[in-house]
Structures are given as structure tokens and as C-alpha cells.
Coordinates of C-alpha atoms and ligand atoms in Angstrom, one line a residue:
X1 CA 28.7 26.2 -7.9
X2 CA 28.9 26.7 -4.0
X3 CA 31.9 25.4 -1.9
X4 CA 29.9 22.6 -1.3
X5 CA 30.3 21.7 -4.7
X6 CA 29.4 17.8 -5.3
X7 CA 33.5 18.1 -7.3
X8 CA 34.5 18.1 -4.0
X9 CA 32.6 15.6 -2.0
X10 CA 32.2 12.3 -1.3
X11 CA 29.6 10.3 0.5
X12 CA 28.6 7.0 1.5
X13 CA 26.0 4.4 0.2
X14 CA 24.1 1.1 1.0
X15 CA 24.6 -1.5 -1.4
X16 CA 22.9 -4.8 -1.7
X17 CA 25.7 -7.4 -1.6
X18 CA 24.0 -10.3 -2.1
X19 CA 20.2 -11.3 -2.2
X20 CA 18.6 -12.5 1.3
X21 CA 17.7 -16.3 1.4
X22 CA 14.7 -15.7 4.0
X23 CA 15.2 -12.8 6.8
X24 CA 18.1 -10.7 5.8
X25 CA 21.0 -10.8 7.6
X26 CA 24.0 -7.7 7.8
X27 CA 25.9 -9.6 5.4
X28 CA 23.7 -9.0 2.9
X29 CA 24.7 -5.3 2.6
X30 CA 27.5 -3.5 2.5
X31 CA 28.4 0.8 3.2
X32 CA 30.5 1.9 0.8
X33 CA 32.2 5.5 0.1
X34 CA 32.3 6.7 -3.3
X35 CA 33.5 10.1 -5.0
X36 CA 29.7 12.5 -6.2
X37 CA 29.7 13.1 -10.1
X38 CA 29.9 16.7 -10.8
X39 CA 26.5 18.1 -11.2
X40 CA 25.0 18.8 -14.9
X41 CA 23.0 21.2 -15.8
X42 CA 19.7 20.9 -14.1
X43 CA 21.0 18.4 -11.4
X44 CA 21.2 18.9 -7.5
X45 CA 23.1 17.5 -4.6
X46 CA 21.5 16.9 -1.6
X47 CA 22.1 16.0 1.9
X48 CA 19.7 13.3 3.4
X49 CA 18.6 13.6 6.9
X50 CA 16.5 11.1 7.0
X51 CA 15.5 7.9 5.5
X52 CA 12.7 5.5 5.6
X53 CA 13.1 1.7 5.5
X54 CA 9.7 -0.2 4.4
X55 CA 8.7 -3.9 4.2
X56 CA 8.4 -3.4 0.1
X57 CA 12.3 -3.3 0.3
X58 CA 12.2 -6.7 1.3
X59 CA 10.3 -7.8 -2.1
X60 CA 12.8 -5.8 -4.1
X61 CA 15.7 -7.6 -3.0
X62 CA 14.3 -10.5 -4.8
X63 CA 15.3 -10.9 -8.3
X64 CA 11.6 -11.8 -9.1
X65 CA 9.6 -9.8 -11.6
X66 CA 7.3 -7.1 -9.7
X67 CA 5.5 -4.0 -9.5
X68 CA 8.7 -2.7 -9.0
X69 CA 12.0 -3.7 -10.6
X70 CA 14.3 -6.1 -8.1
X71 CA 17.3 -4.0 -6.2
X72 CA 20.5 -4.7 -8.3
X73 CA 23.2 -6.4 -6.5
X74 CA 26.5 -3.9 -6.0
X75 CA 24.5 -1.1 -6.5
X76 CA 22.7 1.2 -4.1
X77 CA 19.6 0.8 -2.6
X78 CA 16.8 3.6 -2.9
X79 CA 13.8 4.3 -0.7
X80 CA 12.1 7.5 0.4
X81 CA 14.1 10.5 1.7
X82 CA 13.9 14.0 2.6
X83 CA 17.0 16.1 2.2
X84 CA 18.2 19.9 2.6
X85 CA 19.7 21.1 -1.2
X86 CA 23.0 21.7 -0.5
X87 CA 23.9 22.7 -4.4
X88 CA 22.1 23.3 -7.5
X89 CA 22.0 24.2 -11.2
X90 CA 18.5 24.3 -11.7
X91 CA 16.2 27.5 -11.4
X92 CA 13.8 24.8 -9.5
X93 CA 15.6 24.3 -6.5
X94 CA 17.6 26.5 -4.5
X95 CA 20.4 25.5 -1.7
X96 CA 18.5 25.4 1.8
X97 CA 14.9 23.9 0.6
X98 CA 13.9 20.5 2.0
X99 CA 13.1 18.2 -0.7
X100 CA 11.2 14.5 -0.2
X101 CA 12.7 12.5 -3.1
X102 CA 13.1 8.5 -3.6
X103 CA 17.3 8.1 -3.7
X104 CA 17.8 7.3 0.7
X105 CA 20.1 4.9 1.5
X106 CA 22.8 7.4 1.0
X107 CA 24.2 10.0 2.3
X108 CA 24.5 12.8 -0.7
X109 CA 21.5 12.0 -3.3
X110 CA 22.7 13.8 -6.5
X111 CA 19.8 13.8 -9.8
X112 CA 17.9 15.6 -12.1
X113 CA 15.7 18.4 -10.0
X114 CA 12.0 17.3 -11.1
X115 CA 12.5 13.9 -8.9
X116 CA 12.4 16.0 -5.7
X117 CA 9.4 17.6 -4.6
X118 CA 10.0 20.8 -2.5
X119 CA 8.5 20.7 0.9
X120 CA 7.0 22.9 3.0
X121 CA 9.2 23.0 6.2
X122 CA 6.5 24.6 8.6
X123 CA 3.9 22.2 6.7
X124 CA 5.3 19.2 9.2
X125 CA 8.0 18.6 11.8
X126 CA 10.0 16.7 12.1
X127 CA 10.4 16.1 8.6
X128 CA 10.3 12.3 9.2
X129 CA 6.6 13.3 9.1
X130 CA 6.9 13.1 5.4
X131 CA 7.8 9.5 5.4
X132 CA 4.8 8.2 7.2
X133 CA 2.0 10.1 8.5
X134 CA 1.7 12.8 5.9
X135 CA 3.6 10.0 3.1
X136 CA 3.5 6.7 1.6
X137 CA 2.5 4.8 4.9
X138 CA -0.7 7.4 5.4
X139 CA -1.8 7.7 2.0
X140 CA -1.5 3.8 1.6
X141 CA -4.1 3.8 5.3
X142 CA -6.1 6.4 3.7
X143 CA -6.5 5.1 0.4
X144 CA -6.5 1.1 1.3
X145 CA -9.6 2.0 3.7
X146 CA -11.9 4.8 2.5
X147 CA -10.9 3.9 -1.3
X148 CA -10.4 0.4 -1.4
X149 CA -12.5 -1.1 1.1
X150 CA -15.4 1.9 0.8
X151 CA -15.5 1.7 4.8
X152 CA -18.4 3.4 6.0
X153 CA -19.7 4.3 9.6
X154 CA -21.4 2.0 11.4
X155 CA -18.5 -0.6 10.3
X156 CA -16.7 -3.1 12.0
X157 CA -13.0 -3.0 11.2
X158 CA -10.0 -5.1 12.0
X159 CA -6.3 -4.2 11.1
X160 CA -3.2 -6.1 11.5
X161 CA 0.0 -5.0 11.9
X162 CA -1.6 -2.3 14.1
X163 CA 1.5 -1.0 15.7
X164 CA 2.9 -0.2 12.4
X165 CA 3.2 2.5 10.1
X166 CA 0.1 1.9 8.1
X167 CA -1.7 -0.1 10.6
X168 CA -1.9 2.6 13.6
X169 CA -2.7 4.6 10.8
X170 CA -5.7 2.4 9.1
X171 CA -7.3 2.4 12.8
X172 CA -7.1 5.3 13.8
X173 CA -9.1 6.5 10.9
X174 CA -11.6 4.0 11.0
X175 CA -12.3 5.8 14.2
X176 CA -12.2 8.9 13.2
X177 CA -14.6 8.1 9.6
X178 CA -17.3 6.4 12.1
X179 CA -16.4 2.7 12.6
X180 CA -18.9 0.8 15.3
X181 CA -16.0 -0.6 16.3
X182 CA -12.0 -1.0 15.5
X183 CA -9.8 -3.9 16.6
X184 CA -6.2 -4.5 16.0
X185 CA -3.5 -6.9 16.3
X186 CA 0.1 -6.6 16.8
X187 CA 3.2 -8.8 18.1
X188 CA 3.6 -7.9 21.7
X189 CA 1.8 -7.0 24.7
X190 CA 3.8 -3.2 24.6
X191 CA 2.6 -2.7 21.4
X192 CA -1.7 -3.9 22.2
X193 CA -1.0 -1.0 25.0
X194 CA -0.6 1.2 22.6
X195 CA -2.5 0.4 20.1
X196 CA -5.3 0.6 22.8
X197 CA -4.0 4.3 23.5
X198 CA -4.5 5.1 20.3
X199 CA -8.4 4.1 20.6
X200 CA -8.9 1.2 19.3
X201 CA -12.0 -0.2 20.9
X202 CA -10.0 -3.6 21.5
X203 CA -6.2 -5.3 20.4
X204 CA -4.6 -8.5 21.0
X205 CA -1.3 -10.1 20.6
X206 CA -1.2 -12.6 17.8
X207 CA 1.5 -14.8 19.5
X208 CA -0.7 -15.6 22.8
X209 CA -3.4 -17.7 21.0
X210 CA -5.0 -18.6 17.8
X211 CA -5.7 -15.4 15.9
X212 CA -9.1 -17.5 15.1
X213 CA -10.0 -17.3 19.0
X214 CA -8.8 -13.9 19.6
X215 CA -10.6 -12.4 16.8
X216 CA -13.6 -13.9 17.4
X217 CA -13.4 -12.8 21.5
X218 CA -12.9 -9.6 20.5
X219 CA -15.1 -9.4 17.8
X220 CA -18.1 -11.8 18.7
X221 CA -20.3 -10.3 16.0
X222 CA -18.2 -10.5 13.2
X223 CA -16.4 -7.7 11.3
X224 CA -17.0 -6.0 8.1
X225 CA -13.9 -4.7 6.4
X226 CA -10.2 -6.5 7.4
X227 CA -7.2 -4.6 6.4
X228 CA -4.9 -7.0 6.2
X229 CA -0.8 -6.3 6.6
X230 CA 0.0 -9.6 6.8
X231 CA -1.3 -12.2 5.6
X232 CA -1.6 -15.7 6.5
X233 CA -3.1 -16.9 9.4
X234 CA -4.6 -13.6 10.4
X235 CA -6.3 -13.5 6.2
X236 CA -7.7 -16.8 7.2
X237 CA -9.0 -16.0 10.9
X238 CA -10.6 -12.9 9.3
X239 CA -11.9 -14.9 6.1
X240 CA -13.9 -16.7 9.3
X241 CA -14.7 -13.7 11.2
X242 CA -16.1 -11.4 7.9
X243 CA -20.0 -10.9 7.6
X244 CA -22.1 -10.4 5.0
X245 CA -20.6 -8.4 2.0
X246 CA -17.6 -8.0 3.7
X247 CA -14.3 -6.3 2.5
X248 CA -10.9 -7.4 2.7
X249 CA -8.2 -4.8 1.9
X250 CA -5.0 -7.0 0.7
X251 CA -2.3 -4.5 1.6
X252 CA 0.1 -6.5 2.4
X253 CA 1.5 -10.1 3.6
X254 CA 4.2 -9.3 5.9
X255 CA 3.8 -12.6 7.5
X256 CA 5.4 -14.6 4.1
X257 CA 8.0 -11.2 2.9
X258 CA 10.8 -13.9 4.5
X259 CA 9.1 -17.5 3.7
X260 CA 11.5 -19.8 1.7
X261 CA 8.7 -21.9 0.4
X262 CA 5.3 -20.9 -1.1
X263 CA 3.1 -19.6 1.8
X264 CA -0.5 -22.2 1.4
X265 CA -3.6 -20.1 0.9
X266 CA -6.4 -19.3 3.0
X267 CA -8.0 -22.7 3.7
X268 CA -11.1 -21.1 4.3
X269 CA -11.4 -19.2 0.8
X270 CA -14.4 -20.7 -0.1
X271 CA -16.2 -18.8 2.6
X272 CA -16.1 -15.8 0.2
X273 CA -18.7 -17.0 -2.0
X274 CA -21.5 -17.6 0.4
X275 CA -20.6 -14.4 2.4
X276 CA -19.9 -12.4 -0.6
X277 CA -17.2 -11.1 0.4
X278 CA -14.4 -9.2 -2.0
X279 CA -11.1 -9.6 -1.2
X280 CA -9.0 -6.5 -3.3
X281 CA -5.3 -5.6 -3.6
X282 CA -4.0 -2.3 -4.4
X283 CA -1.0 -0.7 -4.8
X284 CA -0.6 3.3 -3.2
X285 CA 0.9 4.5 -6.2
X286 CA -2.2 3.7 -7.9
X287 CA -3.8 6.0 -5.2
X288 CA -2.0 9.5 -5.7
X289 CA -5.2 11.2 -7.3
X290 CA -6.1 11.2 -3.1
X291 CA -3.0 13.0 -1.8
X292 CA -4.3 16.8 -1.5
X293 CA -7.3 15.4 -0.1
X294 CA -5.3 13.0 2.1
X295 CA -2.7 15.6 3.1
X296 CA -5.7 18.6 3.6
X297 CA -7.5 15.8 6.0
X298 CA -4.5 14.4 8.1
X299 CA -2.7 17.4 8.6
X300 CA -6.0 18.6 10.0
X301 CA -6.6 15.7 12.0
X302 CA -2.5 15.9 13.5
X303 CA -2.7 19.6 14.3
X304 CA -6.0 18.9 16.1
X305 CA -4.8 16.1 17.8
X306 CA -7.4 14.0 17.1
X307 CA -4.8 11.5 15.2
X308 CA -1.6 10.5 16.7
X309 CA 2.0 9.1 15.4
X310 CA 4.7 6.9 16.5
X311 CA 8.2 6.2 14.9
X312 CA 10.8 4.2 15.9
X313 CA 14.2 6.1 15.1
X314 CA 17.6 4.4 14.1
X315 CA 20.3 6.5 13.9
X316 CA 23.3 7.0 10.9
X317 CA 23.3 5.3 7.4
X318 CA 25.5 2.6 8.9
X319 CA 23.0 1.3 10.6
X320 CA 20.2 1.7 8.2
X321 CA 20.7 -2.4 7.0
X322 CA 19.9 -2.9 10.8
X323 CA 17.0 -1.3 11.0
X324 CA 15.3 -2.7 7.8
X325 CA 16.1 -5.9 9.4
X326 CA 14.7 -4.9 13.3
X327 CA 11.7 -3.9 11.2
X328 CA 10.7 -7.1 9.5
X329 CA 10.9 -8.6 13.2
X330 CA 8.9 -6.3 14.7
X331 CA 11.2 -4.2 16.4
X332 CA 9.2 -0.9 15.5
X333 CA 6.4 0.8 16.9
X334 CA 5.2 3.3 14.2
X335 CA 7.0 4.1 11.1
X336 CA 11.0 2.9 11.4
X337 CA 12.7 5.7 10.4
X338 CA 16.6 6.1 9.9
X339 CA 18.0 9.8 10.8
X340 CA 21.7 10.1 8.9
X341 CA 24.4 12.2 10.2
X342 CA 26.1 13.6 7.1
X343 CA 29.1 12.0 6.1
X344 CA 30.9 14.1 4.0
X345 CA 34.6 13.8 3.4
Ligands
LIG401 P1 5.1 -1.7 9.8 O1 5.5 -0.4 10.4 O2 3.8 -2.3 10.1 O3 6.3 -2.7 10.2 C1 6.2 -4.0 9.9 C2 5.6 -4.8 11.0 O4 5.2 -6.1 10.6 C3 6.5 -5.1 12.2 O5 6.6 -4.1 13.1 C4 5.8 -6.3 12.8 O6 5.0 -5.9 13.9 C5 5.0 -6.9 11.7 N1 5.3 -8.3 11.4 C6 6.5 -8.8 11.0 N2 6.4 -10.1 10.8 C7 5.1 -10.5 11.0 C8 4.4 -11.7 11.0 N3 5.0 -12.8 10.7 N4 3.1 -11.6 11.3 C9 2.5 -10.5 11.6 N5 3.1 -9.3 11.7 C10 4.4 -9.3 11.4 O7 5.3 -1.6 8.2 P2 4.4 -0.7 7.3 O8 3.3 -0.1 8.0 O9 5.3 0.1 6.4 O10 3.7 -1.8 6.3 C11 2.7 -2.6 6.7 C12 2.2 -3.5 5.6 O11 1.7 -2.7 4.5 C13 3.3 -4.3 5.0 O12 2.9 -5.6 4.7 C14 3.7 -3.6 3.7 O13 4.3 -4.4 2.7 C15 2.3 -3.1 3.3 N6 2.3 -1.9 2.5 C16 1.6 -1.9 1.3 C17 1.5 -0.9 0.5 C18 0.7 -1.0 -0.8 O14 0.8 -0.1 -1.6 N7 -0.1 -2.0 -0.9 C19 2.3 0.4 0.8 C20 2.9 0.4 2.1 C21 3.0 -0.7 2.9 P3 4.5 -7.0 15.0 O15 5.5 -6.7 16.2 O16 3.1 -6.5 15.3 O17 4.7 -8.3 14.5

């Protein structure tokens, strides 16, 4: 053991004080200190630097049956992370390498060696990279579009969410696979600025108008593949808006994550049978046979500078409830990303 052995430490953690009745509010979580557990064989100790905070969360704190099992109440939160080793008694892992691992929300994560994957620290910078565009977010872009929805060139694509994490994402490689033409929405006129700068061939802000109208102005053709983000009205305006054997990628519903009651259906849904349209959810985890390809392709579109990325940065665990909130009202452009500051005692 190092002097920076975990015997010696303490750090703090998000808990999940009680579960959110709609948006989440601070008072649903709670920072607390706690001593680190000595490290076992095999274990290391790890100091976070940064954190990612995603909609999913939101689902978790739930205590519904899932995909993924609900966030327990008084214990701490987890999420994606990338970390520096700053111990270790595993021949894996060695004090200094940056690890991506799935225990954020925390400043010391402290487990069993095979659930952090070593990065590559010239791969990417900053390492927030490996939350969004070169992570989850990307891969679930990647794989929702040119897995999922089997766009091809020539397409017509629409994405909501567009100023988001996955959505800038989804676009920008519609553009770059050959779509005839990409339009996104997103919740202000700041973010259809730069959702334009990233190329799309047209954007609007859902809140002006009927996303019905907007759509259909910026779209007066019709559309062939929709990845939907969130949901609702927008699943129903594109429902209208699809032609022919069009796709919709059900990524996700943002638009109900905080509804009380049950969100109604697309009233349109009917549609789908005369167009022939399929509508398909997926999951990214479902999707991980793509990541070498994935990875091989962004990185090489990033380094080129052919594909660009935003985040929105929050800084210290503190404020890490804040920013999960901020991002489920739209107070991100990009992936929302918390950067901690240590925290050890
Ligand atoms: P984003 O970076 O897009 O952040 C969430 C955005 O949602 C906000 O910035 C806000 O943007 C928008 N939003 C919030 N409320 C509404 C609303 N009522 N109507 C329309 N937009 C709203 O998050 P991610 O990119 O991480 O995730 C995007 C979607 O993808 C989510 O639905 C998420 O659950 C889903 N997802 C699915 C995965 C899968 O495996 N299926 C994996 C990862 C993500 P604005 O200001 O534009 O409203």
C-alpha cells in the first residue's frame, strides 16, 4: 500500500434521499462523507475527476422494475466516471492510469479491478471525452442510427433533442453517412444556432409553434428515419411527417422522464400501418459488439474535424444533484458533465 492508502482516507458520496415525485428537486439527495474500506486483494481506489449525469438516472430513481435495477434510497448513486488509480493490489492496474468505470457520484470509487477499463490518456482529451463523444452518448448515436434505423444516403433524418449529447451526435453523423437532408429540434433559439453550426441543413425550436407545423416547414417532403429523444408530441408530429417505409429510432422519451401521470400515446399510430413504418427501441448496451468500429470511426471523424462536441461543465460533487436536475430542463448544450475536485480528508 502507498500513503495514499484507502485506510487513511475518506471521501464524499451522493445519496438518493428520497425518490423524486416528478422533476427532482435538491432535497431529494444528499452529500455525505464516509470513511473508504481498506482495499482487498485485487481491489483499487480511485480518484474521480469527472462524472457524467444522464437522463437514464432519472428512470432509476424510480422504484419501478427496469432494464436496470431502481437507485436504492440512502445509498449512493452510480453513473459513468473516469478516474486516476491512486492505489492498487491488483497486477491489472497500476497507481497513475486513467480508468472509465461505472461508480461517479463519488469522490473515491473503491472495487474490484476488472470493472475499470484502462484508458488510453493520449487516445482523447479531455477525458470527459470518454463520457460522451467517444462513450455511451456516441455509441448510443451510432448504434440507434446506422444499426437501428439502417439509415442510408440519400435519407431524410430528423432528431430531437439535437443540442444534446446523443442528439448533436445522431445529426452530425447523418451528415457525415450521406443524409439528403438532417433537421433537428431543440428548446431554445441558442441552441437551433448551434445545432445549425454543426450542419444541420435546418433546426427549430419546439416551444415557438406546433412541432406538427415546424416539421413539416422544414421538412415539406417528408422524412425517412426520426430519432426520437423525446417522445411525445414530437413521436406524433414525426408519425405524420414519416414516408413510405419509414424508421423511427425509439431512443428515448425525455419529454415524459418527469410526467406524474401516464403520458397518452401517439394519436396518430395508426399511420404506421399504411406507411409501413417500424418504430424500434433499443437499448446501447445491447449495442457494444459496434464499439471498436464506433470508437475507430469517431475518433477519426474528431481528429479530422469533420465531427464536433459540446459539453456543458458543472463543477464539484456537490453540485452534481444540480446538474442532473439543470439537465432534465434543458440547461445543457452537449453532454452535461460534472468535473470533481478531490475531496479527500
Ligand atoms: P441530452 O444531452 O439530450 O440532455 C437532455 C435534453 O433533453 C435537455 O438538454 C433538453 O434539451 C431535452 N429535454 C428536456 N425536457 C424535454 C422535453 N419536455 N421535450 C423535449 N426535450 C426535452 O441527454 P442525452 O443526449 O444523454 O440523452 C438524450 C435521450 O437519449 C434521452 O431521452 C435519453 O434517455 C436517451 N438515451 C437512450 C439510450 C438508450 O440506450 N436507448 C442511451 C442514452 C441516452 P432542450 O433544451 O432541447 O429541451
Amino acid at each position: 500500500m502507498t500513503e495514499t492508502s484507502a485506510a487513511v482516507l475518506a471521501g464524499r458520496e451522493v445519496r438518493l434521499i428520497s425518490r423524486p415525485h416528478g422533476l427532482p428537486t435538491a432535497d431529494n439527495f444528499a452529500v455525505v462523507e464516509r470513511a473508504l474500506p481498506a482495499l482487498d486483494e485485487e481491489q483499487v481506489l480511485v480518484r474521480n475527476l469527472v462524472m457524467s449525469v444522464d437522463p437514464y438516472m432519472r428512470g432509476r430513481m424510480n422504484d419501478t422494475p427496469s432494464y436496470v435495477p431502481p437507485f436504492q434510497l440512502d445509498q449512493a448513486l452510480d453513473g459513468g466516471a473516469v478516474g486516476e488509480v491512486i492505489d492498487s493490489r491488483s497486477d491489472a492496474l497500476h497507481v497513475g492510469d486513467l480508468v472509465l468505470h461505472g461508480l461517479g457520484w463519488r469522490d473515491y470509487a473503491v472495487g474490484a479491478a476488472g470493472g475499470f477499463r484502462c484508458l488510453d490518456a493520449e487516445a482523447a482529451t479531455p477525458l470527459s471525452a470518454h463520457l460522451g463523444v467517444l462513450g455511451m452518448p456516441g455509441l448510443t448515436a451510432y448504434a440507434g442510427l446506422l444499426e437501428v434505423a439502417a439509415m442510408k444516403a440519400g435519407d431524410v433524418v430528423f432528431v430531437s433533442g439535437a443540442a444534446g449529447a446523443v442528439g448533436s451526435m445522431a445529426g452530425q453523423i447523418a451528415k457525415l453517412k450521406g443524409a439528403s437532408r438532417v433537421i433537428g429540434s431543440a428548446g431554445s433559439a441558442a441552441k437551433v444556432e448551434h445545432v445549425l453550426g454543426l450542419g444541420f441543413d435546418a433546426a427549430f425550436d419546439y416551444k415557438q409553434g406546433p412541432v406538427r407545423r415546424q416539421l413539416r416547414d422544414a421538412a415539406p417532403d417528408g422524412i425517412d428515419v426520426y430519432f426520437d429523444n423525446v417522445g411525445g408530441e414530437h413521436l406524433e408530429a414525426a408519425i405524420g411527417s414519416l414516408r413510405l417505409h419509414g424508421r423511427v429510432v425509439l431512443c428515448g422519451a425525455i419529454s415524459a422522464y418527469n410526467e406524474t401521470t401516464a403520458a397518452p400515446g401517439p394519436r396518430n399510430l395508426a399511420l404506421a400501418i399504411g406507411k409501413r413504418l417500424t418504430l424500434r427501441g433499443f437499448i446501447v448496451n445491447d449495442h457494444n459488439h459496434l464499439r471498436s468500429v464506433f470508437t475507430d470511426e469517431v475518433s477519426a471523424w474528431v481528429r479530422e474535424g469533420r465531427l464536433r462536441w459540446e459539453q456543458t461543465t458543472v463543477q464539484g460533487l456537490e453540485n452534481a444533484p444540480e446538474a442532473f436536475i439543470g439537465l432534465l430542463r434543458g440547461e445543457n448544450t452537449g453532454k452535461m458533465i460534472v468535473e470533481l475536485s478531490g475531496g479527500a480528508t
